[in-house]
Short mmCIF file of C-alpha atoms and ligand atoms in Angstrom, two decimals:
data_model
loop_
_atom_site.label_atom_id
_atom_site.label_comp_id
_atom_site.label_asym_id
_atom_site.label_seq_id
_atom_site.Cartn_x
_atom_site.Cartn_y
_atom_site.Cartn_z
CA UNK H 1 0.00 0.00 0.00
CA UNK H 2 1.23 3.50 -0.83
CA UNK H 3 0.15 6.71 0.92
CA UNK H 4 -0.24 9.74 -1.35
CA UNK H 5 -1.27 13.36 -0.97
CA UNK H 6 -4.73 14.28 -2.22
CA UNK H 7 -7.51 16.85 -1.99
CA UNK H 8 -10.80 15.50 -0.61
CA UNK H 9 -14.32 16.66 0.16
CA UNK H 10 -14.96 16.08 3.89
CA UNK H 11 -18.74 16.45 3.43
CA UNK H 12 -21.35 17.74 0.96
CA UNK H 13 -21.17 21.26 2.34
CA UNK H 14 -17.53 21.89 3.32
CA UNK H 15 -14.69 23.00 1.04
CA UNK H 16 -12.20 20.39 -0.19
CA UNK H 17 -9.13 19.98 2.04
CA UNK H 18 -5.65 18.55 1.72
CA UNK H 19 -5.38 14.99 3.01
CA UNK H 20 -3.67 11.66 2.35
CA UNK H 21 -5.16 8.48 0.89
CA UNK H 22 -3.78 5.01 0.29
CA UNK H 23 -3.42 3.29 -3.07
CA UNK H 24 -3.59 -0.50 -3.21
CA UNK H 25 -0.57 -2.72 -3.88
CA UNK H 26 -0.13 -3.54 -7.54
CA UNK H 27 -2.07 -6.60 -8.64
CA UNK H 28 -0.73 -8.59 -11.61
CA UNK H 29 -2.85 -6.58 -14.10
CA UNK H 30 -2.44 -3.18 -12.43
CA UNK H 31 -0.58 -0.09 -13.54
CA UNK H 32 0.58 2.56 -11.07
CA UNK H 33 0.47 6.08 -12.45
CA UNK H 34 2.23 9.15 -11.07
CA UNK H 35 -0.38 11.79 -11.79
CA UNK H 36 0.86 14.97 -13.49
CA UNK H 37 -2.43 16.82 -14.11
CA UNK H 38 -6.12 16.35 -13.34
CA UNK H 39 -9.04 18.26 -14.85
CA UNK H 40 -12.03 19.60 -12.91
CA UNK H 41 -15.30 18.33 -14.39
CA UNK H 42 -18.69 19.64 -13.32
CA UNK H 43 -19.52 16.02 -12.40
CA UNK H 44 -16.90 16.30 -9.62
CA UNK H 45 -18.95 19.13 -8.13
CA UNK H 46 -22.33 17.36 -8.54
CA UNK H 47 -20.79 14.32 -6.83
CA UNK H 48 -19.07 15.90 -3.82
CA UNK H 49 -22.09 18.08 -3.11
CA UNK H 50 -24.34 15.01 -3.07
CA UNK H 51 -26.45 16.38 -5.94
CA UNK H 52 -26.69 12.94 -7.60
CA UNK H 53 -27.38 11.14 -4.31
CA UNK H 54 -25.54 10.40 -1.08
CA UNK H 55 -21.87 9.39 -1.16
CA UNK H 56 -19.32 8.34 1.48
CA UNK H 57 -16.90 10.98 2.77
CA UNK H 58 -14.09 11.87 2.67
CA UNK H 59 -14.15 11.59 -1.13
CA UNK H 60 -11.42 12.45 -3.61
CA UNK H 61 -12.85 13.19 -7.06
CA UNK H 62 -11.26 13.82 -10.48
CA UNK H 63 -11.70 11.65 -13.58
CA UNK H 64 -9.60 13.48 -16.12
CA UNK H 65 -6.17 12.12 -15.23
CA UNK H 66 -2.84 12.16 -17.06
CA UNK H 67 0.60 11.13 -15.89
CA UNK H 68 3.34 8.58 -16.33
CA UNK H 69 3.47 4.90 -15.51
CA UNK H 70 5.64 4.42 -12.42
CA UNK H 71 5.23 0.64 -11.94
CA UNK H 72 3.46 -2.28 -13.62
CA UNK H 73 2.11 -5.59 -12.30
CA UNK H 74 3.70 -8.90 -13.32
CA UNK H 75 1.12 -9.69 -16.05
CA UNK H 76 0.80 -6.22 -17.59
CA UNK H 77 1.40 -6.19 -21.35
CA UNK H 78 -0.15 -2.91 -22.58
CA UNK H 79 1.91 -0.33 -20.70
CA UNK H 80 5.51 0.19 -19.57
CA UNK H 81 7.19 2.26 -16.89
CA UNK H 82 7.63 5.80 -18.22
CA UNK H 83 4.70 5.67 -20.67
CA UNK H 84 2.52 8.76 -20.85
CA UNK H 85 -0.99 7.60 -19.98
CA UNK H 86 -4.47 8.73 -19.01
CA UNK H 87 -7.45 7.52 -16.99
CA UNK H 88 -11.00 8.71 -17.50
CA UNK H 89 -14.28 8.07 -15.72
CA UNK H 90 -14.08 4.27 -15.41
CA UNK H 91 -11.49 2.00 -13.82
CA UNK H 92 -13.16 -1.38 -14.37
CA UNK H 93 -16.19 -3.31 -15.64
CA UNK H 94 -17.29 -6.97 -15.70
CA UNK H 95 -15.54 -7.57 -19.04
CA UNK H 96 -17.98 -10.36 -19.94
CA UNK H 97 -21.44 -8.93 -20.63
CA UNK H 98 -22.56 -8.11 -24.16
CA UNK H 99 -21.82 -4.41 -23.68
CA UNK H 100 -18.28 -4.99 -22.38
CA UNK H 101 -17.62 -7.49 -25.19
CA UNK H 102 -18.85 -4.85 -27.66
CA UNK H 103 -16.36 -2.33 -26.22
CA UNK H 104 -19.05 -0.29 -24.51
CA UNK H 105 -17.80 -0.73 -20.95
CA UNK H 106 -19.60 2.47 -19.98
CA UNK H 107 -22.86 0.54 -20.44
CA UNK H 108 -21.63 -2.63 -18.63
CA UNK H 109 -24.77 -4.55 -17.65
CA UNK H 110 -23.38 -5.04 -14.15
CA UNK H 111 -22.42 -1.35 -13.93
CA UNK H 112 -18.96 0.00 -14.70
CA UNK H 113 -16.68 0.89 -11.77
CA UNK H 114 -16.34 4.65 -11.68
CA UNK H 115 -12.95 6.26 -11.04
CA UNK H 116 -14.32 7.82 -7.87
CA UNK H 117 -17.21 7.09 -5.51
CA UNK H 118 -17.48 3.55 -6.92
CA UNK H 119 -16.82 0.24 -5.14
CA UNK H 120 -13.44 -1.19 -6.18
CA UNK H 121 -13.85 -4.91 -6.95
CA UNK H 122 -10.16 -5.40 -6.07
CA UNK H 123 -10.68 -4.75 -2.35
CA UNK H 124 -14.24 -3.47 -1.76
CA UNK H 125 -13.02 0.05 -0.95
CA UNK H 126 -14.56 3.26 -2.32
CA UNK H 127 -12.63 4.41 -5.38
CA UNK H 128 -10.76 7.72 -4.99
CA UNK H 129 -10.13 9.97 -7.98
CA UNK H 130 -7.49 12.06 -9.63
CA UNK H 131 -6.99 15.04 -7.31
CA UNK H 132 -4.06 13.03 -5.93
CA UNK H 133 -0.42 12.20 -6.60
CA UNK H 134 -0.84 8.63 -7.86
CA UNK H 135 -3.44 6.04 -8.78
CA UNK H 136 -3.47 2.25 -9.35
CA UNK H 137 -5.68 1.09 -12.24
CA UNK H 138 -6.29 -2.13 -14.16
CA UNK H 139 -4.25 -1.89 -17.37
CA UNK H 140 -7.34 -2.31 -19.60
CA UNK H 141 -8.67 1.05 -18.34
CA UNK H 142 -5.43 2.96 -18.95
CA UNK H 143 -5.19 4.97 -22.20
CA UNK H 144 -2.13 5.85 -24.26
CA UNK H 145 -1.74 9.64 -24.50
CA UNK H 146 -0.09 10.62 -27.80
CA UNK H 147 3.19 12.50 -27.31
CA UNK H 148 2.10 15.32 -29.62
CA UNK H 149 -0.65 16.41 -27.22
CA UNK H 150 0.59 18.94 -24.62
CA UNK H 151 0.50 17.02 -21.32
CA UNK H 152 -0.44 20.18 -19.39
CA UNK H 153 -3.66 20.56 -21.42
CA UNK H 154 -4.66 17.05 -22.44
CA UNK H 155 -6.37 15.77 -19.25
CA UNK H 156 -9.89 17.10 -20.04
CA UNK H 157 -10.04 14.90 -23.14
CA UNK H 158 -10.45 11.91 -20.79
CA UNK H 159 -13.97 13.03 -19.85
CA UNK H 160 -15.05 16.20 -21.68
CA UNK H 161 -13.44 14.95 -24.91
CA UNK H 162 -14.87 11.45 -24.98
CA UNK H 163 -18.31 12.48 -23.66
CA UNK H 164 -18.79 14.74 -26.67
CA UNK H 165 -16.88 12.63 -29.24
CA UNK H 166 -19.02 9.54 -28.54
CA UNK H 167 -22.46 11.02 -29.36
CA UNK H 168 -21.06 12.93 -32.35
CA UNK H 169 -19.94 9.56 -33.72
CA UNK H 170 -23.00 7.61 -32.69
CA UNK H 171 -25.27 10.10 -34.48
CA UNK H 172 -22.91 10.06 -37.49
CA UNK H 173 -21.95 13.71 -37.58
CA UNK H 174 -19.86 14.45 -40.66
CA UNK H 175 -19.27 17.06 -43.34
CA UNK H 176 -22.21 19.44 -43.56
CA UNK H 177 -24.10 18.09 -40.52
CA UNK H 178 -26.03 20.85 -38.81
CA UNK H 179 -25.15 20.62 -35.13
CA UNK H 180 -25.94 22.87 -32.19
CA UNK H 181 -24.02 22.75 -28.92
CA UNK H 182 -25.87 24.04 -25.86
CA UNK H 183 -23.63 25.37 -23.08
CA UNK H 184 -20.09 26.54 -23.77
CA UNK H 185 -18.28 25.07 -20.78
CA UNK H 186 -15.81 22.19 -20.45
CA UNK H 187 -17.87 19.70 -22.45
CA UNK H 188 -19.40 22.31 -24.74
CA UNK H 189 -16.15 23.76 -26.04
CA UNK H 190 -14.84 20.24 -26.75
CA UNK H 191 -18.08 19.42 -28.60
CA UNK H 192 -17.51 22.48 -30.78
CA UNK H 193 -13.88 21.63 -31.58
CA UNK H 194 -14.58 17.96 -32.32
CA UNK H 195 -17.74 18.58 -34.37
CA UNK H 196 -15.87 21.21 -36.42
CA UNK H 197 -13.04 18.71 -37.05
CA UNK H 198 -15.65 16.20 -38.25
CA UNK H 199 -16.78 18.77 -40.81
CA UNK H 200 -20.04 19.81 -39.18
CA UNK H 201 -21.61 23.26 -39.38
CA UNK H 202 -21.71 24.15 -35.68
CA UNK H 203 -23.82 26.71 -33.84
CA UNK H 204 -23.21 27.50 -30.17
CA UNK H 205 -26.17 28.23 -27.93
CA UNK H 206 -24.81 29.99 -24.85
CA UNK H 207 -26.61 32.05 -22.23
CA UNK H 208 -25.04 35.28 -23.47
CA UNK H 209 -22.78 36.47 -26.27
CA UNK H 210 -19.77 36.83 -23.91
CA UNK H 211 -18.14 33.67 -25.31
CA UNK H 212 -18.96 34.43 -28.95
CA UNK H 213 -15.39 35.25 -30.01
CA UNK H 214 -14.16 31.95 -28.63
CA UNK H 215 -16.93 29.97 -30.36
CA UNK H 216 -16.01 31.46 -33.70
CA UNK H 217 -12.28 30.96 -33.04
CA UNK H 218 -12.95 27.26 -32.39
CA UNK H 219 -14.63 27.05 -35.79
CA UNK H 220 -18.32 27.47 -34.99
CA UNK H 221 -20.34 29.14 -37.76
CA UNK H 222 -22.53 31.04 -35.32
CA UNK H 223 -23.10 31.82 -31.65
CA UNK H 224 -26.49 32.78 -30.23
CA UNK H 225 -27.58 33.99 -26.77
CA UNK H 226 -30.31 31.81 -25.29
CA UNK H 227 -31.32 34.65 -22.94
CA UNK H 228 -32.72 36.36 -26.03
CA UNK H 229 -36.12 34.81 -26.92
CA UNK H 230 -35.62 35.82 -30.57
CA UNK H 231 -32.91 33.13 -30.82
CA UNK H 232 -35.55 30.40 -30.58
CA UNK H 233 -37.61 31.97 -33.39
CA UNK H 234 -34.66 32.61 -35.66
CA UNK H 235 -33.24 29.10 -35.29
CA UNK H 236 -36.52 27.16 -35.37
CA UNK H 237 -36.11 23.78 -37.15
CA UNK H 238 -32.44 24.39 -38.01
CA UNK H 239 -30.49 21.42 -36.62
CA UNK H 240 -30.13 17.69 -37.15
CA UNK H 241 -28.43 17.15 -33.80
CA UNK H 242 -28.32 19.17 -30.61
CA UNK H 243 -25.83 18.27 -27.88
CA UNK H 244 -26.99 19.65 -24.56
CA UNK H 245 -24.06 19.97 -22.14
CA UNK H 246 -25.80 22.18 -19.59
CA UNK H 247 -25.46 21.22 -15.93
CA UNK H 248 -28.77 22.85 -14.96
CA UNK H 249 -32.42 22.31 -15.89
CA UNK H 250 -33.41 23.80 -19.25
CA UNK H 251 -36.73 24.26 -21.04
CA UNK H 252 -36.45 21.19 -23.27
CA UNK H 253 -39.50 22.15 -25.33
CA UNK H 254 -37.79 25.35 -26.48
CA UNK H 255 -34.64 23.49 -27.59
CA UNK H 256 -36.57 20.67 -29.29
CA UNK H 257 -38.19 23.39 -31.38
CA UNK H 258 -34.80 23.97 -33.00
CA UNK H 259 -34.62 20.45 -34.50
CA UNK H 260 -35.48 19.53 -38.07
CA UNK H 261 -37.75 16.55 -38.79
CA UNK H 262 -36.08 13.35 -37.49
CA UNK H 263 -33.63 15.40 -35.42
CA UNK H 264 -32.16 14.30 -32.08
CA UNK H 265 -31.43 16.20 -28.90
CA UNK H 266 -28.78 14.35 -26.88
CA UNK H 267 -28.43 15.15 -23.24
CA UNK H 268 -24.96 14.74 -21.86
CA UNK H 269 -25.49 17.43 -19.22
CA UNK H 270 -26.67 15.77 -16.02
CA UNK H 271 -28.60 18.21 -13.81
CA UNK H 272 -29.89 16.85 -10.51
CA UNK H 273 -33.41 18.06 -11.29
CA UNK H 274 -35.56 16.04 -13.74
CA UNK H 275 -35.99 17.48 -17.25
CA UNK H 276 -39.46 17.69 -18.74
CA UNK H 277 -40.45 16.86 -22.30
CA UNK H 278 -44.05 17.25 -23.48
CA UNK H 279 -45.01 14.44 -25.91
CA UNK H 280 -46.13 17.01 -28.45
CA UNK H 281 -42.66 18.52 -28.52
CA UNK H 282 -41.48 15.23 -30.12
CA UNK H 283 -44.43 13.81 -32.07
CA UNK H 284 -45.03 16.32 -34.88
CA UNK H 285 -41.48 16.06 -36.32
CA UNK H 286 -40.58 12.46 -35.24
CA UNK H 287 -37.90 13.84 -32.92
CA UNK H 288 -35.71 11.80 -30.57
CA UNK H 289 -34.61 12.81 -27.10
CA UNK H 290 -31.56 10.84 -26.03
CA UNK H 291 -28.82 10.52 -23.44
CA UNK H 292 -25.21 9.43 -23.74
CA UNK H 293 -22.56 8.43 -21.18
CA UNK H 294 -18.85 9.05 -21.73
CA UNK H 295 -17.55 6.42 -24.23
CA UNK H 296 -15.94 2.98 -24.29
CA UNK H 297 -12.23 2.40 -23.74
CA UNK H 298 -11.42 1.66 -27.39
CA UNK H 299 -13.47 4.68 -28.41
CA UNK H 300 -11.60 6.84 -25.87
CA UNK H 301 -8.30 5.74 -27.42
CA UNK H 302 -9.73 6.52 -30.86
CA UNK H 303 -10.73 10.01 -29.60
CA UNK H 304 -7.23 10.68 -28.21
CA UNK H 305 -5.67 9.61 -31.51
CA UNK H 306 -8.22 11.72 -33.44
CA UNK H 307 -7.38 14.78 -31.32
CA UNK H 308 -3.65 14.18 -31.88
CA UNK H 309 -4.20 13.88 -35.63
CA UNK H 310 -6.29 17.07 -35.78
CA UNK H 311 -4.30 19.04 -33.18
CA UNK H 312 -7.31 19.37 -30.90
CA UNK H 313 -6.71 20.33 -27.28
CA UNK H 314 -8.96 21.78 -24.61
CA UNK H 315 -8.57 25.40 -23.55
CA UNK H 316 -7.32 25.14 -19.99
CA UNK H 317 -6.45 27.25 -16.97
CA UNK H 318 -3.76 25.66 -14.83
CA UNK H 319 -4.28 25.94 -11.08
CA UNK H 320 -2.58 24.75 -7.93
CA UNK H 321 -4.37 22.40 -5.53
CA UNK H 322 -5.13 25.21 -3.07
CA UNK H 323 -7.20 26.95 -5.78
CA UNK H 324 -9.64 24.03 -6.26
CA UNK H 325 -12.42 25.49 -4.10
CA UNK H 326 -12.21 28.84 -5.86
CA UNK H 327 -12.25 27.03 -9.21
CA UNK H 328 -15.46 25.21 -8.20
CA UNK H 329 -17.17 28.56 -7.56
CA UNK H 330 -16.05 29.81 -10.96
CA UNK H 331 -17.35 26.66 -12.70
CA UNK H 332 -20.69 27.16 -10.94
CA UNK H 333 -20.95 30.72 -12.23
CA UNK H 334 -20.05 29.65 -15.83
CA UNK H 335 -16.79 31.60 -15.42
CA UNK H 336 -14.39 28.99 -16.78
CA UNK H 337 -12.55 29.18 -20.10
CA UNK H 338 -12.91 26.33 -20.49
CA UNK H 339 -11.47 23.76 -18.10
CA UNK H 340 -9.51 24.05 -14.88
CA UNK H 341 -6.57 21.67 -14.68
CA UNK H 342 -4.85 20.96 -11.36
CA UNK H 343 -1.05 20.74 -11.36
CA UNK H 344 -0.57 17.58 -9.26
CA UNK H 345 2.95 18.70 -8.33
CA UNK H 346 1.29 21.29 -6.06
CA UNK H 347 -0.17 18.48 -3.90
CA UNK H 348 3.29 17.68 -2.52
P1 NAP I 1 -19.41 23.36 -17.16
O1 NAP I 1 -18.00 23.54 -17.58
O2 NAP I 1 -19.90 24.00 -15.92
O3 NAP I 1 -20.31 23.79 -18.41
C1 NAP I 1 -21.70 23.87 -18.34
C2 NAP I 1 -22.16 25.07 -19.18
O4 NAP I 1 -23.58 25.09 -19.17
C3 NAP I 1 -21.74 26.42 -18.62
O5 NAP I 1 -20.47 26.82 -19.01
C4 NAP I 1 -22.82 27.33 -19.20
O6 NAP I 1 -22.48 27.63 -20.56
C5 NAP I 1 -24.05 26.43 -19.23
N1 NAP I 1 -24.92 26.66 -18.07
C6 NAP I 1 -24.62 26.52 -16.75
N2 NAP I 1 -25.68 26.82 -15.99
C7 NAP I 1 -26.68 27.16 -16.83
C8 NAP I 1 -28.04 27.55 -16.65
N3 NAP I 1 -28.58 27.67 -15.42
N4 NAP I 1 -28.78 27.80 -17.77
C9 NAP I 1 -28.25 27.68 -19.00
N5 NAP I 1 -26.98 27.31 -19.22
C10 NAP I 1 -26.21 27.06 -18.16
O7 NAP I 1 -19.74 21.81 -16.96
P2 NAP I 1 -19.13 20.53 -17.73
O8 NAP I 1 -18.00 20.01 -16.94
O9 NAP I 1 -18.99 20.84 -19.15
O10 NAP I 1 -20.31 19.48 -17.51
C11 NAP I 1 -21.60 19.76 -18.04
C12 NAP I 1 -22.60 18.74 -17.56
O11 NAP I 1 -22.29 17.47 -18.17
C13 NAP I 1 -22.60 18.47 -16.06
O12 NAP I 1 -23.93 18.28 -15.63
C14 NAP I 1 -21.80 17.19 -15.94
O13 NAP I 1 -22.09 16.45 -14.78
C15 NAP I 1 -22.25 16.46 -17.16
N6 NAP I 1 -21.37 15.39 -17.63
C16 NAP I 1 -21.95 14.30 -18.19
C17 NAP I 1 -21.19 13.28 -18.70
C18 NAP I 1 -21.83 12.12 -19.37
O14 NAP I 1 -21.19 11.07 -19.51
N7 NAP I 1 -23.05 12.24 -19.84
C19 NAP I 1 -19.78 13.37 -18.63
C20 NAP I 1 -19.23 14.51 -18.07
C21 NAP I 1 -20.03 15.53 -17.58
P3 NAP I 1 -22.74 29.11 -21.19
O15 NAP I 1 -21.92 30.05 -20.38
O16 NAP I 1 -22.28 28.93 -22.59
O17 NAP I 1 -24.20 29.38 -21.10
ZN1 ZN I 2 -16.43 14.38 -16.21
#
């Protein structure tokens, strides 16, 4: 067992504090990773604040992890000491059900093991995430991070990147696809960059026009303020696919009005409050309302390689561990451009 520095939530209502946690001894199929950087996802905040249900405290979150392999178990074949690697939202799954066999471990029929706040099958403990100096993970859930991607910026691809890449692929976005991205935050800005790289015509739907310049710089064709009711008239029946990344409850009926016949609105945003969809918002144009969870391991590798090939990186703001609580407040007020990344060296 190894003791490492970390930042943990002591309860749903207190700020995160510096602490230590233990990492298990390496099993034969385990990889130990010295963490270099960890992104802050809005899911971290939902989780530690108990917004998705009760959790056990203290809890270390963080599921956008990059670093270097520092040790490998005796049977490990996929990774070597020194390799630059990443870990996303999952650290295990049953490996045997039809979803795991199909490479969709995120939909494991027995439930995938989340990187934090899950129950680790290795020892029954609660999994602890990436706001820490090191982590031990089964080699099958460790990704290769291409050398061309700046290690200081790449971490958010492990959640924000794959969570937007997966639905864009599933709904076959390609050249000329008319796509809208709702919410220009961590996930939203990655959705824009990836959809643009796939050749789509992308429109950003943000609360205000304050992020318009960035949207256009990332390749979006247009940026509209959703606070302006005229937006919903002007863009009526304009899109084939809408990716909603918003962490709060939205008026689904208004957004469904922006879809063409046969269009789909995919919810990746996961507000604690239920969303409401009137049947007659869907029926008259044969619309679909869908959800999507992260992506499979092979698909995550494909996304990392795609981002390397297209030179896609998140826009990040590097912080030290003692700035995490302040960063949370800025995420909550939509004041992040566009992902906070913790320098794990500052945990020492
Ligand atoms: P984020 O960086 O906070 O971005 C969310 C964006 O939504 C904000 O930047 C803001 O964009 C917009 N927004 C926030 N509050 C709003 C409100 N009250 N009304 C309208 N728009 C609002 O969060 P994130 O890390 O991208 O995560 C987004 C959501 O996805 C979270 O709920 C998270 O838990 C979830 N998530 C889901 C998955 C999955 O697998 N499905 C994976 C990761 C995260 P503007 O400033 O442009 O309006
Ligand atoms: Zn996340």
